[in-house]
């Protein structure tokens, strides 16, 4: 497979992957803001499931990009997300403030790994500026979560949902950007 075909195949995978990440995150946010707000057992399951979904998504994406061994930032993101799901499950027995603190630490660490993954992909796939912004914003949101977790304010799944919503937005922007880039590339190929 030529370098150009490999880049197109990788771009096609990333485009579909980003659309899927958007759809799952958007659905999670919709349920978090509606049903889960008033159904604590559902909220608890969703709070554990979100980092597990992130772990699975990183694993599958890394496998499509040469494996976890070749994608250290995704390997680390996978491991941190698994540990986060376990920590969230344990923190649920303590308080929602503890859950938010766990989410905060996870957002900082996973945001940094997402940023590193996007920087690595910049040369081969382009359209990574939204993922870079997402990683940076995730790290900042994490610091905010940790600070909020130490306060006296009542915490619930609705405090986490905006974080997931911004993630969904950035995945959508990246997917659309790659789609437009593909259409422009194809139209240039047809014209030449």
mmCIF file of C-alpha atoms in Angstrom:
data_model
loop_
_atom_site.group_PDB
_atom_site.id
_atom_site.type_symbol
_atom_site.label_atom_id
_atom_site.label_comp_id
_atom_site.label_asym_id
_atom_site.label_seq_id
_atom_site.Cartn_x
_atom_site.Cartn_y
_atom_site.Cartn_z
ATOM 1 C CA UNK A 1 0.000 0.000 0.000
ATOM 2 C CA UNK A 2 1.463 3.388 -0.961
ATOM 3 C CA UNK A 3 2.001 6.147 1.597
ATOM 4 C CA UNK A 4 -0.886 8.158 0.145
ATOM 5 C CA UNK A 5 -3.273 5.176 0.252
ATOM 6 C CA UNK A 6 -2.184 4.373 3.805
ATOM 7 C CA UNK A 7 -2.844 7.994 4.853
ATOM 8 C CA UNK A 8 -6.275 7.903 3.153
ATOM 9 C CA UNK A 9 -7.124 4.612 4.882
ATOM 10 C CA UNK A 10 -5.971 6.010 8.219
ATOM 11 C CA UNK A 11 -7.933 9.205 7.613
ATOM 12 C CA UNK A 12 -11.058 7.180 6.776
ATOM 13 C CA UNK A 13 -10.687 5.184 9.982
ATOM 14 C CA UNK A 14 -10.164 8.320 12.067
ATOM 15 C CA UNK A 15 -13.159 10.035 10.496
ATOM 16 C CA UNK A 16 -15.442 7.097 11.356
ATOM 17 C CA UNK A 17 -13.858 6.742 14.781
ATOM 18 C CA UNK A 18 -14.416 10.430 15.583
ATOM 19 C CA UNK A 19 -18.058 10.242 14.441
ATOM 20 C CA UNK A 20 -18.570 7.203 16.678
ATOM 21 C CA UNK A 21 -16.910 8.923 19.657
ATOM 22 C CA UNK A 22 -19.159 11.943 19.064
ATOM 23 C CA UNK A 23 -22.328 9.817 18.902
ATOM 24 C CA UNK A 24 -21.560 7.849 22.071
ATOM 25 C CA UNK A 25 -20.548 10.960 24.028
ATOM 26 C CA UNK A 26 -23.573 12.925 22.830
ATOM 27 C CA UNK A 27 -25.904 10.083 23.842
ATOM 28 C CA UNK A 28 -24.195 9.846 27.246
ATOM 29 C CA UNK A 29 -24.633 13.597 27.774
ATOM 30 C CA UNK A 30 -28.300 13.499 26.751
ATOM 31 C CA UNK A 31 -29.059 10.703 29.207
ATOM 32 C CA UNK A 32 -26.966 12.381 31.938
ATOM 33 C CA UNK A 33 -28.883 15.667 31.642
ATOM 34 C CA UNK A 34 -32.299 13.993 31.491
ATOM 35 C CA UNK A 35 -32.937 10.581 33.039
ATOM 36 C CA UNK A 36 -29.734 9.961 35.028
ATOM 37 C CA UNK A 37 -30.027 13.218 36.993
ATOM 38 C CA UNK A 38 -32.945 11.776 38.917
ATOM 39 C CA UNK A 39 -32.025 8.059 38.830
ATOM 40 C CA UNK A 40 -28.886 7.641 40.986
ATOM 41 C CA UNK A 41 -28.266 3.952 40.106
ATOM 42 C CA UNK A 42 -28.257 4.819 36.396
ATOM 43 C CA UNK A 43 -25.959 7.785 37.058
ATOM 44 C CA UNK A 44 -23.577 5.499 38.969
ATOM 45 C CA UNK A 45 -23.438 2.987 36.108
ATOM 46 C CA UNK A 46 -22.892 5.785 33.595
ATOM 47 C CA UNK A 47 -20.098 7.337 35.656
ATOM 48 C CA UNK A 48 -18.233 4.012 35.705
ATOM 49 C CA UNK A 49 -19.050 3.241 32.058
ATOM 50 C CA UNK A 50 -17.708 6.528 30.651
ATOM 51 C CA UNK A 51 -14.010 5.859 31.422
ATOM 52 C CA UNK A 52 -14.486 2.215 30.396
ATOM 53 C CA UNK A 53 -15.789 3.418 27.023
ATOM 54 C CA UNK A 54 -12.765 5.700 26.731
ATOM 55 C CA UNK A 55 -10.461 2.753 27.479
ATOM 56 C CA UNK A 56 -12.170 0.599 24.846
ATOM 57 C CA UNK A 57 -12.080 3.405 22.279
ATOM 58 C CA UNK A 58 -8.361 4.013 22.870
ATOM 59 C CA UNK A 59 -7.649 0.299 22.622
ATOM 60 C CA UNK A 60 -9.537 -0.137 19.337
ATOM 61 C CA UNK A 61 -8.029 3.025 17.844
ATOM 62 C CA UNK A 62 -4.515 1.988 18.843
ATOM 63 C CA UNK A 63 -5.058 -1.468 17.318
ATOM 64 C CA UNK A 64 -6.037 0.201 14.029
ATOM 65 C CA UNK A 65 -2.920 2.388 14.239
ATOM 66 C CA UNK A 66 -0.252 -0.259 14.786
ATOM 67 C CA UNK A 67 -1.115 -1.564 18.265
ATOM 68 C CA UNK A 68 -0.672 -0.344 21.811
ATOM 69 C CA UNK A 69 3.078 -1.006 21.664
ATOM 70 C CA UNK A 70 3.497 1.583 18.884
ATOM 71 C CA UNK A 71 1.089 4.075 20.475
ATOM 72 C CA UNK A 72 2.379 4.663 24.002
ATOM 73 C CA UNK A 73 0.104 7.629 24.704
ATOM 74 C CA UNK A 74 -2.931 5.499 23.888
ATOM 75 C CA UNK A 75 -1.572 2.570 25.896
ATOM 76 C CA UNK A 76 -1.221 4.873 28.901
ATOM 77 C CA UNK A 77 -4.645 6.421 28.257
ATOM 78 C CA UNK A 78 -6.146 2.914 28.083
ATOM 79 C CA UNK A 79 -4.554 1.921 31.410
ATOM 80 C CA UNK A 80 -5.485 5.186 33.151
ATOM 81 C CA UNK A 81 -9.091 4.917 31.954
ATOM 82 C CA UNK A 82 -9.404 1.350 33.311
ATOM 83 C CA UNK A 83 -7.962 2.467 36.663
ATOM 84 C CA UNK A 84 -10.319 5.455 36.650
ATOM 85 C CA UNK A 85 -13.382 3.246 36.188
ATOM 86 C CA UNK A 86 -12.279 1.179 39.198
ATOM 87 C CA UNK A 87 -11.562 4.322 41.223
ATOM 88 C CA UNK A 88 -14.965 5.805 40.306
ATOM 89 C CA UNK A 89 -16.709 2.594 41.389
ATOM 90 C CA UNK A 90 -14.927 2.814 44.741
ATOM 91 C CA UNK A 91 -15.505 6.566 45.103
ATOM 92 C CA UNK A 92 -19.249 6.104 44.527
ATOM 93 C CA UNK A 93 -19.362 4.422 47.932
ATOM 94 C CA UNK A 94 -17.853 7.516 49.491
ATOM 95 C CA UNK A 95 -19.399 10.609 47.902
ATOM 96 C CA UNK A 96 -20.040 12.371 44.612
ATOM 97 C CA UNK A 97 -17.329 14.830 45.581
ATOM 98 C CA UNK A 98 -14.876 11.917 45.624
ATOM 99 C CA UNK A 99 -16.180 10.809 42.213
ATOM 100 C CA UNK A 100 -15.669 14.306 40.822
ATOM 101 C CA UNK A 101 -12.118 14.384 42.218
ATOM 102 C CA UNK A 102 -11.375 11.073 40.461
ATOM 103 C CA UNK A 103 -12.842 12.453 37.241
ATOM 104 C CA UNK A 104 -10.712 15.553 37.674
ATOM 105 C CA UNK A 105 -7.462 13.625 37.953
ATOM 106 C CA UNK A 106 -8.502 11.439 35.022
ATOM 107 C CA UNK A 107 -9.357 14.482 32.881
ATOM 108 C CA UNK A 108 -5.917 16.001 33.505
ATOM 109 C CA UNK A 109 -3.998 12.800 32.737
ATOM 110 C CA UNK A 110 -6.125 11.557 29.821
ATOM 111 C CA UNK A 111 -6.195 15.070 28.362
ATOM 112 C CA UNK A 112 -2.397 15.112 28.316
ATOM 113 C CA UNK A 113 -2.300 11.694 26.615
ATOM 114 C CA UNK A 114 -4.919 12.780 24.063
ATOM 115 C CA UNK A 115 -2.828 15.859 23.325
ATOM 116 C CA UNK A 116 0.259 13.679 22.767
ATOM 117 C CA UNK A 117 -1.697 11.321 20.487
ATOM 118 C CA UNK A 118 -2.989 14.251 18.413
ATOM 119 C CA UNK A 119 0.499 15.752 18.101
ATOM 120 C CA UNK A 120 1.850 12.395 16.906
ATOM 121 C CA UNK A 121 -0.930 12.128 14.305
ATOM 122 C CA UNK A 122 -0.593 15.685 13.046
ATOM 123 C CA UNK A 123 1.974 14.766 10.387
ATOM 124 C CA UNK A 124 0.075 11.822 8.925
ATOM 125 C CA UNK A 125 -3.587 12.737 9.341
ATOM 126 C CA UNK A 126 -3.923 16.481 9.749
ATOM 127 C CA UNK A 127 -7.124 17.896 11.264
ATOM 128 C CA UNK A 128 -5.745 17.274 14.745
ATOM 129 C CA UNK A 129 -5.991 20.833 16.008
ATOM 130 C CA UNK A 130 -9.418 20.103 17.554
ATOM 131 C CA UNK A 131 -8.033 17.040 19.351
ATOM 132 C CA UNK A 132 -5.115 19.148 20.619
ATOM 133 C CA UNK A 133 -7.578 21.734 21.935
ATOM 134 C CA UNK A 134 -9.709 18.975 23.423
ATOM 135 C CA UNK A 135 -6.745 17.468 25.261
ATOM 136 C CA UNK A 136 -5.701 20.852 26.629
ATOM 137 C CA UNK A 137 -9.244 21.730 27.653
ATOM 138 C CA UNK A 138 -9.664 18.325 29.298
ATOM 139 C CA UNK A 139 -6.609 18.972 31.454
ATOM 140 C CA UNK A 140 -7.941 22.391 32.469
ATOM 141 C CA UNK A 141 -11.410 20.986 33.191
ATOM 142 C CA UNK A 142 -9.790 18.338 35.358
ATOM 143 C CA UNK A 143 -8.145 20.972 37.515
ATOM 144 C CA UNK A 144 -11.522 22.699 37.856
ATOM 145 C CA UNK A 145 -13.159 19.392 38.858
ATOM 146 C CA UNK A 146 -10.569 18.767 41.564
ATOM 147 C CA UNK A 147 -11.128 22.268 42.940
ATOM 148 C CA UNK A 148 -14.933 21.872 42.789
ATOM 149 C CA UNK A 149 -14.737 18.466 44.495
ATOM 150 C CA UNK A 150 -13.217 20.126 47.563
ATOM 151 C CA UNK A 151 -16.148 22.531 47.920
ATOM 152 C CA UNK A 152 -19.474 22.235 49.698
ATOM 153 C CA UNK A 153 -21.630 22.437 46.551
ATOM 154 C CA UNK A 154 -23.900 19.456 45.801
ATOM 155 C CA UNK A 155 -22.318 17.360 43.050
ATOM 156 C CA UNK A 156 -24.061 15.088 40.552
ATOM 157 C CA UNK A 157 -23.698 13.602 37.089
ATOM 158 C CA UNK A 158 -24.800 16.941 35.633
ATOM 159 C CA UNK A 159 -21.460 18.375 36.817
ATOM 160 C CA UNK A 160 -19.595 15.858 34.639
ATOM 161 C CA UNK A 161 -21.886 16.059 31.603
ATOM 162 C CA UNK A 162 -20.520 19.385 30.234
ATOM 163 C CA UNK A 163 -17.050 17.835 30.175
ATOM 164 C CA UNK A 164 -18.381 14.966 28.059
ATOM 165 C CA UNK A 165 -20.317 17.443 25.897
ATOM 166 C CA UNK A 166 -17.155 19.385 25.038
ATOM 167 C CA UNK A 167 -15.451 16.093 24.195
ATOM 168 C CA UNK A 168 -18.343 15.211 21.885
ATOM 169 C CA UNK A 169 -18.087 18.622 20.235
ATOM 170 C CA UNK A 170 -14.365 18.245 19.551
ATOM 171 C CA UNK A 171 -14.847 14.739 18.127
ATOM 172 C CA UNK A 172 -17.558 16.086 15.818
ATOM 173 C CA UNK A 173 -15.372 18.998 14.684
ATOM 174 C CA UNK A 174 -12.506 16.612 13.927
ATOM 175 C CA UNK A 175 -14.763 14.223 12.023
ATOM 176 C CA UNK A 176 -16.300 17.015 9.951
ATOM 177 C CA UNK A 177 -12.875 18.528 9.298
ATOM 178 C CA UNK A 178 -11.564 15.190 8.017
ATOM 179 C CA UNK A 179 -14.725 14.729 5.901
ATOM 180 C CA UNK A 180 -14.325 18.142 4.287
ATOM 181 C CA UNK A 181 -10.585 17.542 3.750
ATOM 182 C CA UNK A 182 -11.387 14.230 2.028
ATOM 183 C CA UNK A 183 -13.998 15.865 -0.235
ATOM 184 C CA UNK A 184 -11.592 18.654 -1.194
ATOM 185 C CA UNK A 185 -8.780 16.178 -1.891
ATOM 186 C CA UNK A 186 -11.075 14.035 -4.059
ATOM 187 C CA UNK A 187 -12.362 17.042 -5.986
ATOM 188 C CA UNK A 188 -8.750 18.138 -6.681
ATOM 189 C CA UNK A 189 -7.904 14.628 -7.895
ATOM 190 C CA UNK A 190 -10.901 14.636 -10.243
ATOM 191 C CA UNK A 191 -9.990 18.096 -11.552
ATOM 192 C CA UNK A 192 -6.388 17.128 -12.338
#
